[in-house]
């Protein structure tokens, strides 16, 4: 586990979200019946969204997409931040790695706060999906354009981003599915249609991610095929160059042998050998040229 979260805050009716100290936060958590073990668990970062049920409250852990910085994100913790949300009957306790968003007007109950934070977590994934969609379109144009040769590096980085985004969305979808089937004193039953809406959006986002992963797999296959074809062309050229040089090598090797009567050859024999080598190499070059080796 990593170090504890940096922010602790509390939501109360008519007061909104306000920062509190760690000791105050712990006191409020104990007052609403949160076991000490669950409080300690919330101090440590998780790698995925989850739901923990207590008798009088529930803990919802969310991974919030923060974006890939630099060339790539190697781990889910590099691209997401965590919110741990304790929902009680009349207040909400929050641990977070980031500043909390402004709640929409009309947020008056803990269930509405939970809905607003869930909505914020799923909405934060759509800009990332749109940006990756544009990157995939650019890669497709580069791959299927005969004038350019696409590099495989950006495609692999983009595939990693899609995987990390899916690892962010899929656990959230599972948490929403649990909440939809849950009957708990801290949850308002009237919240169910709104949770269903977020659940449907998470499903659509997951399907969109999977579709883009399939498209990107096709792009990667095209890049590999393009690279293989380019390598084949280079090998054909090297083969042709070796074949063109073969007559020259054979003739010079023959006349370079240490045989007595060859050093008594007439002077015109040098030019005859040179002419024969040029003719033979030219014929080989014309042959390969007609076979599209160049």
Coordinates of N, CA, C and O in Angstrom, one line a residue, residues 168-283:
X168 N -9.9 1.6 -15.1 CA -10.6 2.6 -14.2 C -12.1 2.4 -14.3 O -12.8 2.6 -13.2
X169 N -12.6 2.2 -15.5 CA -14.1 2.2 -15.6 C -14.7 0.9 -15.2 O -15.8 0.9 -14.6
X170 N -14.1 -0.2 -15.5 CA -14.7 -1.5 -15.2 C -15.1 -1.7 -13.7 O -16.2 -2.1 -13.4
X171 N -14.1 -1.5 -12.8 CA -14.5 -1.6 -11.4 C -15.6 -0.7 -10.9 O -16.4 -1.0 -10.1
X172 N -15.6 0.5 -11.5 CA -16.7 1.5 -11.2 C -18.0 0.9 -11.6 O -19.0 1.1 -10.9
X173 N -18.1 0.3 -12.8 CA -19.3 -0.3 -13.3 C -19.8 -1.4 -12.3 O -21.0 -1.5 -12.0
X174 N -18.8 -2.2 -11.8 CA -19.2 -3.2 -10.8 C -19.7 -2.6 -9.5 O -20.7 -3.2 -8.9
X175 N -19.1 -1.5 -9.0 CA -19.7 -0.9 -7.8 C -21.1 -0.4 -8.1 O -22.0 -0.5 -7.2
X176 N -21.3 0.2 -9.2 CA -22.7 0.7 -9.5 C -23.7 -0.4 -9.6 O -24.8 -0.3 -9.1
X177 N -23.2 -1.5 -10.1 CA -24.1 -2.7 -10.2 C -24.5 -3.2 -8.8 O -25.7 -3.5 -8.5
X178 N -23.5 -3.1 -7.9 CA -23.8 -3.5 -6.5 C -24.8 -2.5 -5.8 O -25.7 -2.9 -5.1
X179 N -24.5 -1.2 -6.0 CA -25.4 -0.2 -5.4 C -26.8 -0.3 -5.9 O -27.8 -0.1 -5.2
X180 N -27.0 -0.7 -7.2 CA -28.4 -0.8 -7.7 C -29.1 -2.0 -7.1 O -30.4 -1.9 -7.0
X181 N -28.4 -3.0 -6.6 CA -29.1 -4.1 -6.0 C -29.1 -4.0 -4.5 O -29.6 -4.9 -3.8
X182 N -28.6 -2.9 -3.9 CA -28.4 -2.8 -2.5 C -29.5 -2.1 -1.8 O -30.0 -1.1 -2.3
X183 N -30.0 -2.6 -0.7 CA -30.9 -1.9 0.1 C -30.2 -1.6 1.5 O -29.9 -2.5 2.2
X184 N -29.9 -0.3 1.7 CA -29.2 0.1 2.9 C -29.8 1.3 3.4 O -30.3 2.2 2.7
X185 N -29.7 1.5 4.8 CA -30.3 2.6 5.5 C -29.6 3.9 5.0 O -30.3 5.0 5.0
X186 N -28.4 3.9 4.5 CA -27.7 5.1 4.1 C -28.1 5.6 2.7 O -27.7 6.7 2.3
X187 N -28.8 4.7 2.0 CA -29.1 5.0 0.6 C -30.6 5.3 0.4 O -31.5 4.6 1.0
X188 N -30.9 6.4 -0.3 CA -32.2 6.8 -0.6 C -32.7 5.9 -1.8 O -32.1 5.9 -2.8
X189 N -33.9 5.2 -1.6 CA -34.4 4.4 -2.8 C -34.7 5.2 -4.0 O -34.6 4.7 -5.1
X190 N -35.0 6.5 -3.8 CA -35.3 7.3 -5.0 C -34.0 7.6 -5.9 O -34.1 8.1 -7.0
X191 N -32.9 7.2 -5.3 CA -31.6 7.4 -6.1 C -31.4 6.4 -7.2 O -30.6 6.6 -8.1
X192 N -32.2 5.3 -7.1 CA -32.0 4.1 -8.0 C -32.0 4.5 -9.5 O -31.1 4.1 -10.3
X193 N -33.0 5.3 -10.0 CA -33.0 5.6 -11.4 C -31.7 6.4 -11.9 O -31.2 6.3 -13.0
X194 N -31.2 7.3 -11.0 CA -30.0 8.1 -11.3 C -28.8 7.2 -11.3 O -27.9 7.4 -12.2
X195 N -28.7 6.2 -10.4 CA -27.6 5.3 -10.4 C -27.7 4.4 -11.7 O -26.6 4.1 -12.3
X196 N -28.9 4.1 -12.1 CA -29.0 3.3 -13.3 C -28.5 4.0 -14.5 O -27.9 3.5 -15.4
X197 N -28.7 5.4 -14.5 CA -28.2 6.2 -15.6 C -26.7 6.2 -15.7 O -26.1 6.0 -16.8
X198 N -26.0 6.3 -14.5 CA -24.6 6.2 -14.5 C -24.1 4.9 -14.9 O -23.1 4.7 -15.6
X199 N -24.8 3.8 -14.4 CA -24.4 2.5 -14.8 C -24.5 2.2 -16.3 O -23.6 1.6 -16.9
X200 N -25.5 2.7 -16.9 CA -25.7 2.6 -18.4 C -24.6 3.3 -19.1 O -24.0 2.8 -20.1
X201 N -24.2 4.5 -18.6 CA -23.1 5.3 -19.2 C -21.8 4.5 -19.1 O -20.9 4.5 -20.0
X202 N -21.6 3.9 -17.9 CA -20.3 3.1 -17.7 C -20.3 1.9 -18.7 O -19.2 1.6 -19.2
X203 N -21.4 1.3 -18.9 CA -21.5 0.2 -19.8 C -21.1 0.7 -21.2 O -20.3 0.0 -22.0
X204 N -21.7 1.8 -21.6 CA -21.4 2.3 -23.0 C -20.0 2.7 -23.1 O -19.4 2.5 -24.2
X205 N -19.4 3.3 -22.1 CA -18.0 3.7 -22.1 C -17.1 2.4 -22.2 O -16.1 2.4 -23.0
X206 N -17.5 1.4 -21.5 CA -16.7 0.1 -21.6 C -16.7 -0.5 -22.9 O -15.7 -0.9 -23.5
X207 N -17.9 -0.5 -23.5 CA -18.1 -1.0 -24.9 C -17.3 -0.1 -25.9 O -16.7 -0.7 -26.8
X208 N -17.3 1.2 -25.7 CA -16.5 2.1 -26.6 C -15.0 1.8 -26.5 O -14.3 1.8 -27.5
X209 N -14.6 1.6 -25.2 CA -13.1 1.3 -25.0 C -12.8 0.0 -25.7 O -11.7 -0.1 -26.4
X210 N -13.6 -1.1 -25.5 CA -13.3 -2.3 -26.2 C -13.3 -2.2 -27.7 O -12.5 -2.8 -28.4
X211 N -14.3 -1.4 -28.3 CA -14.3 -1.2 -29.7 C -13.0 -0.5 -30.2 O -12.4 -0.9 -31.2
X212 N -12.6 0.5 -29.4 CA -11.3 1.2 -29.8 C -10.1 0.3 -29.7 O -9.1 0.4 -30.4
X213 N -10.1 -0.6 -28.7 CA -9.0 -1.6 -28.6 C -9.0 -2.5 -29.8 O -7.9 -2.9 -30.3
X214 N -10.1 -3.0 -30.3 CA -10.2 -3.8 -31.5 C -9.6 -3.0 -32.7 O -8.9 -3.6 -33.5
X215 N -10.1 -1.8 -32.8 CA -9.6 -0.9 -33.9 C -8.1 -0.8 -33.8 O -7.4 -0.9 -34.8
X216 N -7.6 -0.5 -32.6 CA -6.2 -0.3 -32.4 C -5.4 -1.6 -32.7 O -4.3 -1.5 -33.2
X217 N -6.0 -2.7 -32.4 CA -5.3 -4.0 -32.7 C -5.2 -4.2 -34.2 O -4.1 -4.6 -34.7
X218 N -6.2 -3.8 -35.0 CA -6.1 -3.8 -36.4 C -5.0 -2.8 -36.9 O -4.3 -3.2 -37.9
X219 N -4.9 -1.7 -36.3 CA -3.9 -0.7 -36.7 C -2.5 -1.3 -36.4 O -1.6 -1.1 -37.3
X220 N -2.4 -1.9 -35.3 CA -1.1 -2.5 -35.0 C -0.7 -3.6 -36.0 O 0.5 -3.7 -36.4
X221 N -1.7 -4.4 -36.3 CA -1.4 -5.5 -37.3 C -1.0 -4.8 -38.7 O -0.1 -5.3 -39.4
X222 N -1.7 -3.7 -39.0 CA -1.3 -3.1 -40.3 C 0.1 -2.5 -40.2 O 0.8 -2.5 -41.2
X223 N 0.5 -1.9 -39.1 CA 1.8 -1.4 -38.9 C 2.8 -2.5 -39.0 O 3.9 -2.3 -39.7
X224 N 2.6 -3.6 -38.4 CA 3.5 -4.7 -38.5 C 3.6 -5.3 -39.9 O 4.7 -5.6 -40.4
X225 N 2.5 -5.4 -40.6 CA 2.5 -5.8 -42.0 C 3.3 -4.8 -42.9 O 4.1 -5.2 -43.8
X226 N 3.1 -3.5 -42.6 CA 3.8 -2.5 -43.4 C 5.3 -2.6 -43.1 O 6.1 -2.5 -44.0
X227 N 5.7 -2.8 -41.8 CA 7.1 -2.9 -41.5 C 7.7 -4.1 -42.1 O 8.8 -4.1 -42.7
X228 N 7.0 -5.3 -42.1 CA 7.4 -6.5 -42.7 C 7.6 -6.3 -44.2 O 8.6 -6.8 -44.8
X229 N 6.7 -5.7 -44.9 CA 6.8 -5.4 -46.3 C 8.0 -4.6 -46.6 O 8.7 -4.8 -47.6
X230 N 8.2 -3.5 -45.8 CA 9.3 -2.7 -46.0 C 10.6 -3.5 -45.9 O 11.6 -3.3 -46.6
X231 N 10.7 -4.4 -44.9 CA 11.9 -5.2 -44.7 C 12.1 -6.1 -45.9 O 13.2 -6.3 -46.4
X232 N 11.0 -6.7 -46.4 CA 11.1 -7.5 -47.6 C 11.7 -6.8 -48.8 O 12.5 -7.3 -49.6
X233 N 11.2 -5.5 -49.0 CA 11.7 -4.7 -50.1 C 13.2 -4.4 -49.9 O 14.0 -4.5 -50.9
X234 N 13.7 -4.2 -48.7 CA 15.1 -3.9 -48.5 C 15.9 -5.2 -48.8 O 17.0 -5.1 -49.3
X235 N 15.4 -6.4 -48.3 CA 16.1 -7.6 -48.6 C 16.2 -7.9 -50.1 O 17.2 -8.4 -50.6
X236 N 15.1 -7.6 -50.8 CA 15.2 -7.7 -52.3 C 16.2 -6.9 -52.9 O 17.0 -7.3 -53.8
X237 N 16.4 -5.6 -52.4 CA 17.4 -4.7 -53.0 C 18.8 -5.3 -52.7 O 19.7 -5.2 -53.5
X238 N 19.0 -5.7 -51.4 CA 20.3 -6.3 -51.1 C 20.6 -7.5 -51.9 O 21.8 -7.7 -52.3
X239 N 19.6 -8.4 -52.2 CA 19.8 -9.5 -53.0 C 20.2 -9.1 -54.4 O 21.2 -9.7 -55.0
X240 N 19.6 -8.1 -55.0 CA 19.9 -7.6 -56.3 C 21.3 -7.1 -56.4 O 22.1 -7.3 -57.3
X241 N 21.7 -6.3 -55.3 CA 23.1 -5.7 -55.3 C 24.1 -6.8 -55.3 O 25.1 -6.8 -56.0
X242 N 23.9 -7.9 -54.5 CA 24.8 -9.0 -54.4 C 24.9 -9.7 -55.7 O 26.0 -10.1 -56.2
X243 N 23.7 -9.9 -56.4 CA 23.7 -10.6 -57.7 C 24.5 -9.7 -58.8 O 25.1 -10.3 -59.7
X244 N 24.3 -8.4 -58.7 CA 25.0 -7.6 -59.7 C 26.5 -7.6 -59.5 O 27.3 -7.6 -60.5
X245 N 26.9 -7.7 -58.3 CA 28.4 -7.8 -58.0 C 29.0 -9.1 -58.2 O 30.2 -9.3 -58.3
X246 N 28.1 -10.2 -58.4 CA 28.6 -11.5 -58.6 C 29.5 -11.7 -59.8 O 30.6 -12.3 -59.7
X247 N 29.1 -11.3 -61.0 CA 30.0 -11.5 -62.2 C 31.4 -10.8 -62.0 O 32.4 -11.4 -62.4
X248 N 31.4 -9.6 -61.4 CA 32.6 -8.9 -61.2 C 33.5 -9.7 -60.2 O 34.7 -9.9 -60.5
X249 N 32.9 -10.2 -59.2 CA 33.7 -11.0 -58.2 C 34.3 -12.3 -58.8 O 35.4 -12.6 -58.6
X250 N 33.4 -12.9 -59.6 CA 33.9 -14.2 -60.2 C 35.0 -14.0 -61.2 O 36.0 -14.7 -61.2
X251 N 34.9 -13.0 -62.0 CA 35.9 -12.7 -63.1 C 37.2 -12.3 -62.4 O 38.3 -12.8 -62.8
X252 N 37.1 -11.3 -61.5 CA 38.4 -10.8 -60.9 C 39.0 -11.9 -60.1 O 40.2 -12.0 -60.0
X253 N 38.2 -12.8 -59.5 CA 38.8 -13.9 -58.7 C 39.5 -14.8 -59.6 O 40.5 -15.4 -59.2
X254 N 38.9 -15.1 -60.8 CA 39.6 -16.0 -61.7 C 40.9 -15.5 -62.2 O 41.9 -16.2 -62.2
X255 N 40.9 -14.2 -62.6 CA 42.2 -13.7 -63.1 C 43.2 -13.3 -62.1 O 44.3 -13.1 -62.3
X256 N 42.7 -13.4 -60.8 CA 43.6 -13.1 -59.7 C 44.3 -14.4 -59.2 O 45.1 -14.3 -58.3
X257 N 44.0 -15.5 -59.8 CA 44.7 -16.8 -59.4 C 46.2 -16.8 -59.8 O 46.5 -16.2 -60.9
X258 N 47.0 -17.4 -59.0 CA 48.4 -17.5 -59.2 C 48.8 -18.6 -60.2 O 49.3 -19.6 -59.8
X259 N 48.4 -18.4 -61.5 CA 48.7 -19.4 -62.6 C 49.7 -18.7 -63.5 O 49.5 -17.6 -64.0
X260 N 50.7 -19.5 -64.0 CA 51.8 -18.9 -64.7 C 51.4 -18.2 -66.0 O 51.8 -17.1 -66.3
X261 N 50.6 -18.9 -66.9 CA 50.4 -18.3 -68.2 C 49.5 -17.1 -68.2 O 49.4 -16.4 -69.2
X262 N 48.8 -16.9 -67.1 CA 47.8 -15.7 -67.1 C 48.6 -14.4 -67.1 O 48.1 -13.4 -67.6
X263 N 49.8 -14.4 -66.5 CA 50.6 -13.1 -66.5 C 51.2 -12.8 -67.9 O 51.7 -11.7 -68.0
X264 N 51.0 -13.7 -68.9 CA 51.5 -13.5 -70.2 C 50.4 -13.1 -71.2 O 50.6 -13.1 -72.4
X265 N 49.2 -12.8 -70.6 CA 48.1 -12.5 -71.5 C 48.3 -11.1 -72.2 O 49.0 -10.3 -71.7
X266 N 47.8 -10.9 -73.4 CA 48.0 -9.7 -74.1 C 47.3 -8.5 -73.4 O 46.5 -8.7 -72.5
X267 N 47.7 -7.3 -73.7 CA 47.3 -6.1 -73.0 C 45.8 -5.9 -73.2 O 45.1 -5.3 -72.3
X268 N 45.3 -6.2 -74.4 CA 43.8 -6.0 -74.6 C 42.9 -6.9 -73.8 O 41.7 -6.6 -73.6
X269 N 43.5 -8.0 -73.1 CA 42.7 -8.9 -72.3 C 42.1 -8.2 -71.1 O 41.0 -8.5 -70.6
X270 N 42.8 -7.2 -70.6 CA 42.3 -6.4 -69.4 C 41.0 -5.7 -69.8 O 40.0 -5.8 -69.0
X271 N 41.0 -5.0 -70.9 CA 39.8 -4.3 -71.3 C 38.7 -5.3 -71.7 O 37.5 -4.9 -71.5
X272 N 39.1 -6.4 -72.2 CA 38.0 -7.4 -72.6 C 37.4 -7.9 -71.3 O 36.1 -8.1 -71.2
X273 N 38.2 -8.2 -70.3 CA 37.6 -8.6 -69.0 C 36.7 -7.6 -68.4 O 35.6 -7.8 -67.9
X274 N 37.2 -6.3 -68.4 CA 36.4 -5.2 -67.9 C 35.1 -5.0 -68.6 O 34.0 -4.9 -68.0
X275 N 35.1 -5.1 -69.9 CA 33.9 -5.0 -70.7 C 32.9 -6.2 -70.4 O 31.7 -6.0 -70.4
X276 N 33.5 -7.4 -70.3 CA 32.6 -8.5 -70.0 C 32.0 -8.4 -68.6 O 30.8 -8.7 -68.5
X277 N 32.7 -7.9 -67.6 CA 32.2 -7.7 -66.3 C 31.1 -6.6 -66.3 O 30.0 -6.8 -65.7
X278 N 31.3 -5.5 -67.1 CA 30.3 -4.5 -67.2 C 29.0 -5.0 -67.9 O 27.9 -4.7 -67.5
X279 N 29.2 -5.8 -68.9 CA 28.0 -6.3 -69.7 C 27.2 -7.3 -68.8 O 26.0 -7.2 -68.7
X280 N 27.9 -8.2 -68.1 CA 27.3 -9.1 -67.3 C 26.5 -8.5 -66.1 O 25.3 -8.8 -65.8
X281 N 27.1 -7.5 -65.5 CA 26.5 -6.8 -64.4 C 25.3 -6.0 -64.9 O 24.3 -5.9 -64.2
X282 N 25.4 -5.4 -66.1 CA 24.3 -4.6 -66.6 C 23.1 -5.5 -66.9 O 22.0 -5.1 -66.7
X283 N 23.4 -6.7 -67.5 CA 22.3 -7.6 -67.8 C 21.6 -8.0 -66.5 O 20.3 -8.1 -66.5

